[in-house]
Coordinates of C-alpha atoms and ligand atoms in Angstrom, one line a residue:
X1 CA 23.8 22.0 -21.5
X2 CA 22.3 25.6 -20.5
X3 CA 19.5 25.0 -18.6
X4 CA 18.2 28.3 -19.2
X5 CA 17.8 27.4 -22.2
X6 CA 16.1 24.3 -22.1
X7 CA 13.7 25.6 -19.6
X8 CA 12.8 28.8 -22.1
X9 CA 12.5 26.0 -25.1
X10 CA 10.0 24.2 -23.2
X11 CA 8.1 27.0 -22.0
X12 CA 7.6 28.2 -25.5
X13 CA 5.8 25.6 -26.2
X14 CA 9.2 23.7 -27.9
X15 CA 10.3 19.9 -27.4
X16 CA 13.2 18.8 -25.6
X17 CA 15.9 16.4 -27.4
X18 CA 15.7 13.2 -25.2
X19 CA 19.8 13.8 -25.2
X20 CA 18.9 16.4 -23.6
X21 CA 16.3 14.8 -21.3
X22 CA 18.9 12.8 -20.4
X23 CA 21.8 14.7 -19.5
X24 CA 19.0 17.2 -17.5
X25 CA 17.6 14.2 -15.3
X26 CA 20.6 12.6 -14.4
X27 CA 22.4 16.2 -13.5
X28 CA 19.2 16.8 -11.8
X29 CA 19.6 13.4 -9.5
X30 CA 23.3 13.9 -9.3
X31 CA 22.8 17.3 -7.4
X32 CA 24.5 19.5 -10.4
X33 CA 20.9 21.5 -11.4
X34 CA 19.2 23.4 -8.6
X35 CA 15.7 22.6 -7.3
X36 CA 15.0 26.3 -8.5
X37 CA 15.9 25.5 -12.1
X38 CA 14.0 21.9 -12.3
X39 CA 11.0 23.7 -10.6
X40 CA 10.8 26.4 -13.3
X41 CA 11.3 23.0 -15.9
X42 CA 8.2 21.5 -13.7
X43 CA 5.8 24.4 -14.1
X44 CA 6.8 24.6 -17.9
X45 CA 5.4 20.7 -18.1
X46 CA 2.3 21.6 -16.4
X47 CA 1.5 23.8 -18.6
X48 CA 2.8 22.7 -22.0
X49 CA 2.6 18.8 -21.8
X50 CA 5.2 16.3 -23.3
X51 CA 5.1 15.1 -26.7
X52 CA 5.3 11.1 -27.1
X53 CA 9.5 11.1 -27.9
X54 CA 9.6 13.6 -24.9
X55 CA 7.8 11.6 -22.2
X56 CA 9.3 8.2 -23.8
X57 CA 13.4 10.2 -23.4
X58 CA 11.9 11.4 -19.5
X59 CA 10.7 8.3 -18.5
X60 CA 13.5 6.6 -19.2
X61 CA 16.1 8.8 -18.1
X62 CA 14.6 8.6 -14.3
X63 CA 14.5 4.7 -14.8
X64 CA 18.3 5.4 -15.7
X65 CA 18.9 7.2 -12.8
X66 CA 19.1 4.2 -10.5
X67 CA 19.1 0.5 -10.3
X68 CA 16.6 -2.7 -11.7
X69 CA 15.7 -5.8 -10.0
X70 CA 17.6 -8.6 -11.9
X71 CA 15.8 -12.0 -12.2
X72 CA 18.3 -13.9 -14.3
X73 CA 17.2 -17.7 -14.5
X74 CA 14.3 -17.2 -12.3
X75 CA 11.8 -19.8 -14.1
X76 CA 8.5 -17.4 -13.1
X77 CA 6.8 -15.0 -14.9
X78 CA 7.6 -11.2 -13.0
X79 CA 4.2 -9.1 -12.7
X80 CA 3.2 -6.2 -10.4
X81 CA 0.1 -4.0 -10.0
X82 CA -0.6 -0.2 -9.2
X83 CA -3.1 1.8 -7.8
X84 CA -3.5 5.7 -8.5
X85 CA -4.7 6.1 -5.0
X86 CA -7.8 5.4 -3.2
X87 CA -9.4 5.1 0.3
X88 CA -9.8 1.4 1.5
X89 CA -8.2 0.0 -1.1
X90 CA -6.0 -2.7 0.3
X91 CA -6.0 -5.1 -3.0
X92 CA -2.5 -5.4 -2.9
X93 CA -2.5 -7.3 0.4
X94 CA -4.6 -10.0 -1.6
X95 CA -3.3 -10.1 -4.5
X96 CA 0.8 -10.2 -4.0
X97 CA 0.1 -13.9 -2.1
X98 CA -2.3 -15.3 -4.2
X99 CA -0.4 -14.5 -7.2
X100 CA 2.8 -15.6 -5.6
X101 CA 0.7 -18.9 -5.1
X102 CA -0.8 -19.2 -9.0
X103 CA 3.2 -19.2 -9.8
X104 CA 4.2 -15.5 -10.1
X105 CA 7.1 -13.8 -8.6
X106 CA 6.1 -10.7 -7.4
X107 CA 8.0 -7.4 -6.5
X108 CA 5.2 -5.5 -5.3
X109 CA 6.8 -1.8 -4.7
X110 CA 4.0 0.2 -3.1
X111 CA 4.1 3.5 -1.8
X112 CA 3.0 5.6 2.0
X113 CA -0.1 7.8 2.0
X114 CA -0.5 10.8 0.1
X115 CA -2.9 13.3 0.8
X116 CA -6.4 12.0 1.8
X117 CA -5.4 8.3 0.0
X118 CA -3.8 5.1 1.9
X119 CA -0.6 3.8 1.6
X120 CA 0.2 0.0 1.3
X121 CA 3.5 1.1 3.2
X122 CA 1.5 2.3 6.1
X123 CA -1.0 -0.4 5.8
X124 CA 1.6 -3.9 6.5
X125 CA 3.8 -1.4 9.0
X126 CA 0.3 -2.1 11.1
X127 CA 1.6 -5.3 11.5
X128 CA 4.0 -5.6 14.7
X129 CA 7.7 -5.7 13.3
X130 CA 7.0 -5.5 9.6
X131 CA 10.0 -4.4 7.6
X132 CA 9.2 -2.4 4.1
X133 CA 12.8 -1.2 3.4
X134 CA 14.6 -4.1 1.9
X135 CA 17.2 -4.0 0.0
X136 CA 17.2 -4.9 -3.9
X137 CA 19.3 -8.0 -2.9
X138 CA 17.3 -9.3 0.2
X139 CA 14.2 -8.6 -2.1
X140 CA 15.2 -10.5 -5.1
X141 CA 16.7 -13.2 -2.8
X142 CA 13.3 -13.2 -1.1
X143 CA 11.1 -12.9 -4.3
X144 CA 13.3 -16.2 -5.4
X145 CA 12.6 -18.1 -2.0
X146 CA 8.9 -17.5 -1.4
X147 CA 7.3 -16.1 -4.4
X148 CA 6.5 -12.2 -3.3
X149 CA 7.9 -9.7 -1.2
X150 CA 6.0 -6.2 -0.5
X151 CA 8.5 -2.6 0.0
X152 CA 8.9 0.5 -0.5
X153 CA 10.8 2.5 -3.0
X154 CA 14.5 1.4 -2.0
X155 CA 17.7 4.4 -2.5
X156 CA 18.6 2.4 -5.6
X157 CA 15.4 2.8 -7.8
X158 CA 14.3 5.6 -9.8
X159 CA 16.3 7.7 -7.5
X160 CA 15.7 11.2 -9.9
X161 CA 12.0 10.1 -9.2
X162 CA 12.5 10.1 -5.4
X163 CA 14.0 14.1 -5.6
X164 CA 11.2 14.9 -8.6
X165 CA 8.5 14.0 -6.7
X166 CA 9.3 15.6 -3.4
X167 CA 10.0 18.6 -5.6
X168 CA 6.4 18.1 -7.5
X169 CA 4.8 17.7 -4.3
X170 CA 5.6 21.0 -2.9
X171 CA 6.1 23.2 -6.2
X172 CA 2.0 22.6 -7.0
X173 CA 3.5 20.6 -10.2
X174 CA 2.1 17.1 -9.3
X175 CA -1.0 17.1 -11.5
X176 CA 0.3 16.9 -14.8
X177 CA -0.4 13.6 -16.6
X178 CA 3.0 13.0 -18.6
X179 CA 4.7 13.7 -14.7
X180 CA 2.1 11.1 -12.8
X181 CA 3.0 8.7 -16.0
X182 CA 6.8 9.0 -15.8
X183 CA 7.0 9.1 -11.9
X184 CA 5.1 5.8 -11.5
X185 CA 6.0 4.1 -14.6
X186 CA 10.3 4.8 -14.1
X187 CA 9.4 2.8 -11.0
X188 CA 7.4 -0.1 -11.9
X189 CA 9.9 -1.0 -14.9
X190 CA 12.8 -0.6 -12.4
X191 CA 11.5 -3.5 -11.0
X192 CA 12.1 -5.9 -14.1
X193 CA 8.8 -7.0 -14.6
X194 CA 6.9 -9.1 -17.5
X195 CA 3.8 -7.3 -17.1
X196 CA 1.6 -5.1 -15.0
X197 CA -1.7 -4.2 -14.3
X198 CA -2.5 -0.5 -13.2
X199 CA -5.9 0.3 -11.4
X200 CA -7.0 3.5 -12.3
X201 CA -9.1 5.3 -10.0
X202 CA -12.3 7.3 -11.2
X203 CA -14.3 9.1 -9.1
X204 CA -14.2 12.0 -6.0
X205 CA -11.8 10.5 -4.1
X206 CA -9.2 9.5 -7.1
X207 CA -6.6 12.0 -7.5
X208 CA -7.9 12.6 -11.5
X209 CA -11.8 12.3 -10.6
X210 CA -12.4 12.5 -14.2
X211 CA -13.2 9.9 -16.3
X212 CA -11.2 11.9 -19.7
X213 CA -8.3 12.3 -17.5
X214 CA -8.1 8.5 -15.8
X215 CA -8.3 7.4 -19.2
X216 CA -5.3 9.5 -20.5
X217 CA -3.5 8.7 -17.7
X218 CA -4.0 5.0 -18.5
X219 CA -3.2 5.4 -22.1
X220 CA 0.1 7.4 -21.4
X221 CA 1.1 4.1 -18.8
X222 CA 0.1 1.6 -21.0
X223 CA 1.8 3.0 -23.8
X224 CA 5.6 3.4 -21.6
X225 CA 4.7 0.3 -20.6
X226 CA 4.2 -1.7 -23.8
X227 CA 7.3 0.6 -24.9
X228 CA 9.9 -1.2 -22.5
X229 CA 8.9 -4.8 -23.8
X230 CA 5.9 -5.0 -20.5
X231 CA 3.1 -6.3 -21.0
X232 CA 0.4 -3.3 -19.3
X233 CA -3.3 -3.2 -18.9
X234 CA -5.3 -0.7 -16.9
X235 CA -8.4 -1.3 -15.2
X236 CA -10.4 2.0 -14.4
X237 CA -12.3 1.3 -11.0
X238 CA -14.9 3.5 -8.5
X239 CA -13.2 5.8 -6.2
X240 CA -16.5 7.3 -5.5
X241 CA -16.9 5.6 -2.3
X242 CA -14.6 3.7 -0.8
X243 CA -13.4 0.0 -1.5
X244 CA -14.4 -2.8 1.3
X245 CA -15.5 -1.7 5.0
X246 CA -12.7 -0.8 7.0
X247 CA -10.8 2.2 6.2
X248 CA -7.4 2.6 8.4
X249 CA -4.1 0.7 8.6
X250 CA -4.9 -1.9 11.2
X251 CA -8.5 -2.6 10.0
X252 CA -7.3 -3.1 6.8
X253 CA -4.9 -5.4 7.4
X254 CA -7.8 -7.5 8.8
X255 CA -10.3 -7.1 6.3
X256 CA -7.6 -8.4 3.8
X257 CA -7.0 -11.4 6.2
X258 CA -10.7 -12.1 5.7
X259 CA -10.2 -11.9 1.9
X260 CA -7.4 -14.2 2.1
X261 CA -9.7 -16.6 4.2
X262 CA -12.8 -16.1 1.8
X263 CA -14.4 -13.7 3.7
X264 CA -13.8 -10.5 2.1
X265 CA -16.8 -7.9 1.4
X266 CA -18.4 -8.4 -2.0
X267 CA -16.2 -5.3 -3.8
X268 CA -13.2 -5.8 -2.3
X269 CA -13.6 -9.0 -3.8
X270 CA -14.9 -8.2 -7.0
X271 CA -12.0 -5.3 -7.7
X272 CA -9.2 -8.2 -6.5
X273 CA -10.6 -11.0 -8.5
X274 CA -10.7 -8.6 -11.6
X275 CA -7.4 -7.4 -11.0
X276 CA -5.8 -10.6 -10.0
X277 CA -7.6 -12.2 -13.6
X278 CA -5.7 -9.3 -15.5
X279 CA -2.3 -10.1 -13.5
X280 CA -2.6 -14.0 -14.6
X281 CA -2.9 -12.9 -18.0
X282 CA -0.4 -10.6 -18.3
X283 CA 2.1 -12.7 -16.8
X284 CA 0.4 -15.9 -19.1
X285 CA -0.1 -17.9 -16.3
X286 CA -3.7 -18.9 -17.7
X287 CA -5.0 -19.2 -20.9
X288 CA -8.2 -16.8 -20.6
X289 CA -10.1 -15.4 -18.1
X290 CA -12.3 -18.0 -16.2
X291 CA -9.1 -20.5 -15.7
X292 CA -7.2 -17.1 -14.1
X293 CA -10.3 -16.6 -12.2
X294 CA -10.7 -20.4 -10.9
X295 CA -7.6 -20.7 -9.9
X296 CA -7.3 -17.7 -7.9
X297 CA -10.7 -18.8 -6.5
X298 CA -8.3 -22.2 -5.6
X299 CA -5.3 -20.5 -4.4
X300 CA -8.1 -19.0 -1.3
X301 CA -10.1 -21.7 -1.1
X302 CA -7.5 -24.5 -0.6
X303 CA -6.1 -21.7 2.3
X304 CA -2.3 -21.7 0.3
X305 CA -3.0 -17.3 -0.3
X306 CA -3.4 -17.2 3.3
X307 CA -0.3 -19.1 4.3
X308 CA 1.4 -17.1 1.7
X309 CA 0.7 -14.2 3.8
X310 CA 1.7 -15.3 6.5
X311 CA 5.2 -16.6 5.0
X312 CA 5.8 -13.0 3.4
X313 CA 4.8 -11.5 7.2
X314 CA 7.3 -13.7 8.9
X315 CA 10.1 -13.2 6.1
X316 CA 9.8 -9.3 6.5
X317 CA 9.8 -9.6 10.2
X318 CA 6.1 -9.3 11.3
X319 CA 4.4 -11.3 13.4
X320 CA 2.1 -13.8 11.5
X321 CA -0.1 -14.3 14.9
X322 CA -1.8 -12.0 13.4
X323 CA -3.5 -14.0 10.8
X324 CA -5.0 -16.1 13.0
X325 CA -5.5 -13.0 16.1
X326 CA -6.7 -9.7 15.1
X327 CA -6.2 -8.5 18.5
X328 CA -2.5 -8.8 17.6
X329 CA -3.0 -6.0 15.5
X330 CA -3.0 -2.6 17.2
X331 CA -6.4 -1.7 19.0
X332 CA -8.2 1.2 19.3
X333 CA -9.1 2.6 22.7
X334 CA -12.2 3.9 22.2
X335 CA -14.7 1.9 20.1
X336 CA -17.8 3.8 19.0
X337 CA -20.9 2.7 16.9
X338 CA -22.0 5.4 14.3
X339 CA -26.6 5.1 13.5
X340 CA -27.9 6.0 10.6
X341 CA -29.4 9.6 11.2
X342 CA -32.9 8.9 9.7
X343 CA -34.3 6.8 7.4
X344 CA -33.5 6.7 3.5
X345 CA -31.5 5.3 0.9
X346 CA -27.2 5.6 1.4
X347 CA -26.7 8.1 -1.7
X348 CA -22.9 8.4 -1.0
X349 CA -19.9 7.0 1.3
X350 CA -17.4 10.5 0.0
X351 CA -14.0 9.2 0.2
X352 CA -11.9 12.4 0.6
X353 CA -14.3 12.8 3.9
X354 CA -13.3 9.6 4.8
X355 CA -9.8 10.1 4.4
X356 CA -9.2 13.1 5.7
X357 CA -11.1 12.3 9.1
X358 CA -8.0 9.1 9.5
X359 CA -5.8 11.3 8.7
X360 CA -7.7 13.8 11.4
X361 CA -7.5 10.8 13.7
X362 CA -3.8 10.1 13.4
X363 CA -4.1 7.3 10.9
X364 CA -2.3 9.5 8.3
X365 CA 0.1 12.3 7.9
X366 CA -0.4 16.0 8.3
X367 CA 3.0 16.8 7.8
X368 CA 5.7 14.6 6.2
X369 CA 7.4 13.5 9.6
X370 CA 3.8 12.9 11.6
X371 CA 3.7 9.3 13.3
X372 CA 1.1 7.2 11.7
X373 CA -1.6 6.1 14.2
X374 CA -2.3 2.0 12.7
X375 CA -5.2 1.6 15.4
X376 CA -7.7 4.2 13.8
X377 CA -10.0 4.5 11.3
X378 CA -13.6 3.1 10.2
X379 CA -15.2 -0.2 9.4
X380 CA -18.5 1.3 7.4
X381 CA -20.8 -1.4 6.4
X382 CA -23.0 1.3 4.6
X383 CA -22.8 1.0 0.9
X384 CA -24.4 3.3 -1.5
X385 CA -27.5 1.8 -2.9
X386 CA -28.5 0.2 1.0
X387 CA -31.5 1.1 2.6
X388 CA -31.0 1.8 5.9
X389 CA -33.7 2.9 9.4
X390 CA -33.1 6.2 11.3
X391 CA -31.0 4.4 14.5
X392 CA -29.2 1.2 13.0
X393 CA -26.1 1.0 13.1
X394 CA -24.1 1.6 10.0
X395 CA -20.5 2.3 10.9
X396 CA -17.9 2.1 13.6
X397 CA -15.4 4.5 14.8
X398 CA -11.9 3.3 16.2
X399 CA -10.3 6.1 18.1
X400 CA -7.6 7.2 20.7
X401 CA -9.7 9.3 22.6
X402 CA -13.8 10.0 23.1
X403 CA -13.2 13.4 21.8
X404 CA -11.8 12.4 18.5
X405 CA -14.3 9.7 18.2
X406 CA -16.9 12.9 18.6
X407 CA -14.8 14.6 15.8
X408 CA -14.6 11.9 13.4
X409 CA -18.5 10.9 14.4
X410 CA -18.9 14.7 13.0
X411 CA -17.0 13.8 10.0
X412 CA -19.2 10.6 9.1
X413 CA -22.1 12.8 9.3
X414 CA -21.2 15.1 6.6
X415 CA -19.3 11.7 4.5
X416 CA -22.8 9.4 4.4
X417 CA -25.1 11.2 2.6
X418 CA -29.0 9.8 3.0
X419 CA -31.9 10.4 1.2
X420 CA -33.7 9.5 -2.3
X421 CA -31.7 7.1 -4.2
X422 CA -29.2 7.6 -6.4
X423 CA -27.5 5.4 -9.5
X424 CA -24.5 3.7 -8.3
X425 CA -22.0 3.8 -10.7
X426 CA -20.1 0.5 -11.8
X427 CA -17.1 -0.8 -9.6
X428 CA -15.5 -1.0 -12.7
X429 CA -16.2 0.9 -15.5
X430 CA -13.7 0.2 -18.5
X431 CA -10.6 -2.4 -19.5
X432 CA -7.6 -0.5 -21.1
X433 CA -5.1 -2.6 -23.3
X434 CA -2.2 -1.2 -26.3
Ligands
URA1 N1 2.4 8.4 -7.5 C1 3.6 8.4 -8.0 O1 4.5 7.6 -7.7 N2 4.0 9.5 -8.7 C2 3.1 10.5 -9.1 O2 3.5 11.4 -9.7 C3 1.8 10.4 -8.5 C4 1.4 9.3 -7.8

């Protein structure tokens, strides 16, 4: 192999061989190509795409790279879901119990923050003593035992994905839909799984806004998926605001505790139900869509989701008090109430704003070795659409200090935008399948 000219091919506008993909990706995770000549490769992708046989040959030669979750004689269907990235989206933290409950197993491999978005990583290390890096054996063996288990990318999985994507992420080569499809597909199918569902985020705040793009991506996931014998379907949901109240680690935790105990906000709720409908059917644990939906409705109601939770808290080491205390979550020192600056209709919640002040209030990373803050962040009852008087209270701000409660009181000011109405645009908007 000459790199050289593989990297010269491609930038013509050429196709690699996926012998060639192959031989590439696993030199590239072995250490034997440099990060100077992948990076050049990178760039050439950005610009020229992959054909189908290309991204088919890449995809699977970072699944290659590493290990799979092995469920041999497990009697339960295996289904996970995945989020392109949102602000206040803490689904995940419903839906791994309840569809551990409705007789799933599920790996759910989640990832840390990334730019203005939440992590689901960041999001259950809130919880005092929660563990995310398991091992593939102590997952598996815990998947087995209690139905679900909730980490992060482990050494073994997808490891050419783990170097890509810090190389991506600094090289200006992230935003490239055949690399977004490859990097989160390779790991998702590590993970042995029956079927998936993939929430596609449209909006500001998504990291593809566009509605063109979030569909391409969807096609390009669905398609690897359907390709390696998993059942995939995308739902393509609102990032224009963001999902539920509370947005920061801690908070979120205990919004999704009130989901879990049926009190959930209406859209967290209405994004989880149709989420957790499309999991049940992928993993053809119901027949059609109202007997998925009723018996998630059960698996809350009858209070099993909860103790779910709290079974997958206490087997990864956190302290299931929590379900039953919020203050065993970490606190905020400074509370602060935000008022509505006049009167008028809520035209927008922006959630890059929103995300950015967290991370401006230590609830997310500036730099790749910052300490995450789990205390901070927002509960904004506000919804776009809500009419709301000049003085009533239509946020809170959770803090470490008064002065970057005054900063991120700043930063709600410019996010909530108030005025004459405007449309609100669907929660969500379209249902992908093969
Ligand atoms: N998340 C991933 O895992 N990979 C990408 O490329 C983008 C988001």
């Amino acid at each position: 192999m000459v790199v050289p000219t593989l990297i010269e091919r491609k930038r013509d506008g050429g196709a690699l061989a996926p012998a060639e993909w192959r031989e590439l990706v696993l030199a590239y995770a072995g250490g034997s190509v440099p990060d100077y000549q992948m990076s050049a490769l990178l760039m050439a992708i950005v610009w020229r795409g992959l054909s189908g046989g290309e991204l088919d040959a890449l995809a699977e030669a970072m699944l290659d790279s590493g290990d799979r979750l092995r469920w041999d004689g497990l009697d339960r269907p295996v289904v996970d879901k995945h989020s392109t990235g949102g602000v206040g989206d803490k689904t995940s933290l419903l839906l791994a119990p309840m569809l551990a409950t409705c007789g799933a197993a599920v790996p759910m491999m989640s990832g840390r923050g990334l730019g203005h978005t939440g992590g689901t990583l960041d999001k259950l290390e809130a919880i005092p003593g929660f563990r995310t890096s398991l091992t593939l054996r102590e997952t598996t063996d815990q998947v087995r035992r209690i139905g679900c288990a909730m980490i992060g990318q482990t050494p073994e999985i997808a490891p050419a994905d783990k170097r890509l994507y810090a190389l991506r992420d600094v090289t200006a080569t992230v935003e490239s839909i055949p690399l977004i499809a490859a990097s989160i597909m390779s790991k998702k199918l590590a993970e042995g799984l029956d079927g998936l569902v993939l929430d596609v985020k449209t909006g500001s705040g998504a990291f593809l806004p566009g509605e063109t793009d979030a569909l391409e991506l969807a096609r390009t996931m669905i398609g690897l998926g359907q390709s390696h014998g998993c059942r995939t379907v995308a739902l393509l949901t609102a990032m224009d605001r963001p999902l539920g109240r509370a947005a920061g680690n801690a908070l979120e935790v205990e919004e999704a505790i009130a989901g879990l105990s049926g009190e959930g906000p209406a859209d967290l709720m209405e994004v989880t139900w149709a989420l957790g409908v499309e999991m049940m059917l992928v993993a053809r644990l119901a027949s059609d869509a109202l007997e998925a939906r009723q018996r998630l409705e059960e698996s809350i109601s009858s209070g099993r989701a909860r103790e779910k939770f709290g079974q997958l808290i206490e087997a990864q080491g956190g302290n299931p008090a929590v379900l039953d205390d919020p203050a065993a979550l970490p606190q905020a020192d400074v509370i602060e109430i935000f008022n509505a600056p006049r009167d008028g209709v809520v035209r927008r919640v922006e959630p890059r704003r929103i995300g950015r002040a967290i991370i401006e209030l230590g609830g997310g990373r500036q730099t790749v070795d910052d300490v995450v803050d789990p205390a901070v962040g927002f509960v904004i009852t506000a919804r776009p659409g809500d009419t709301v008087r000049a003085g009533e209270p239509i946020a809170s701000i959770h803090a470490r200090t008064g002065d970057a409660a005054a900063g991120a009181a700043h930063a709600l000011a410019e996010a909530i935008e108030i005025g004459e109405p405007l449309a609100v645009t669907p929660l969500i908007s379209r249902r992908i399948t093969a």
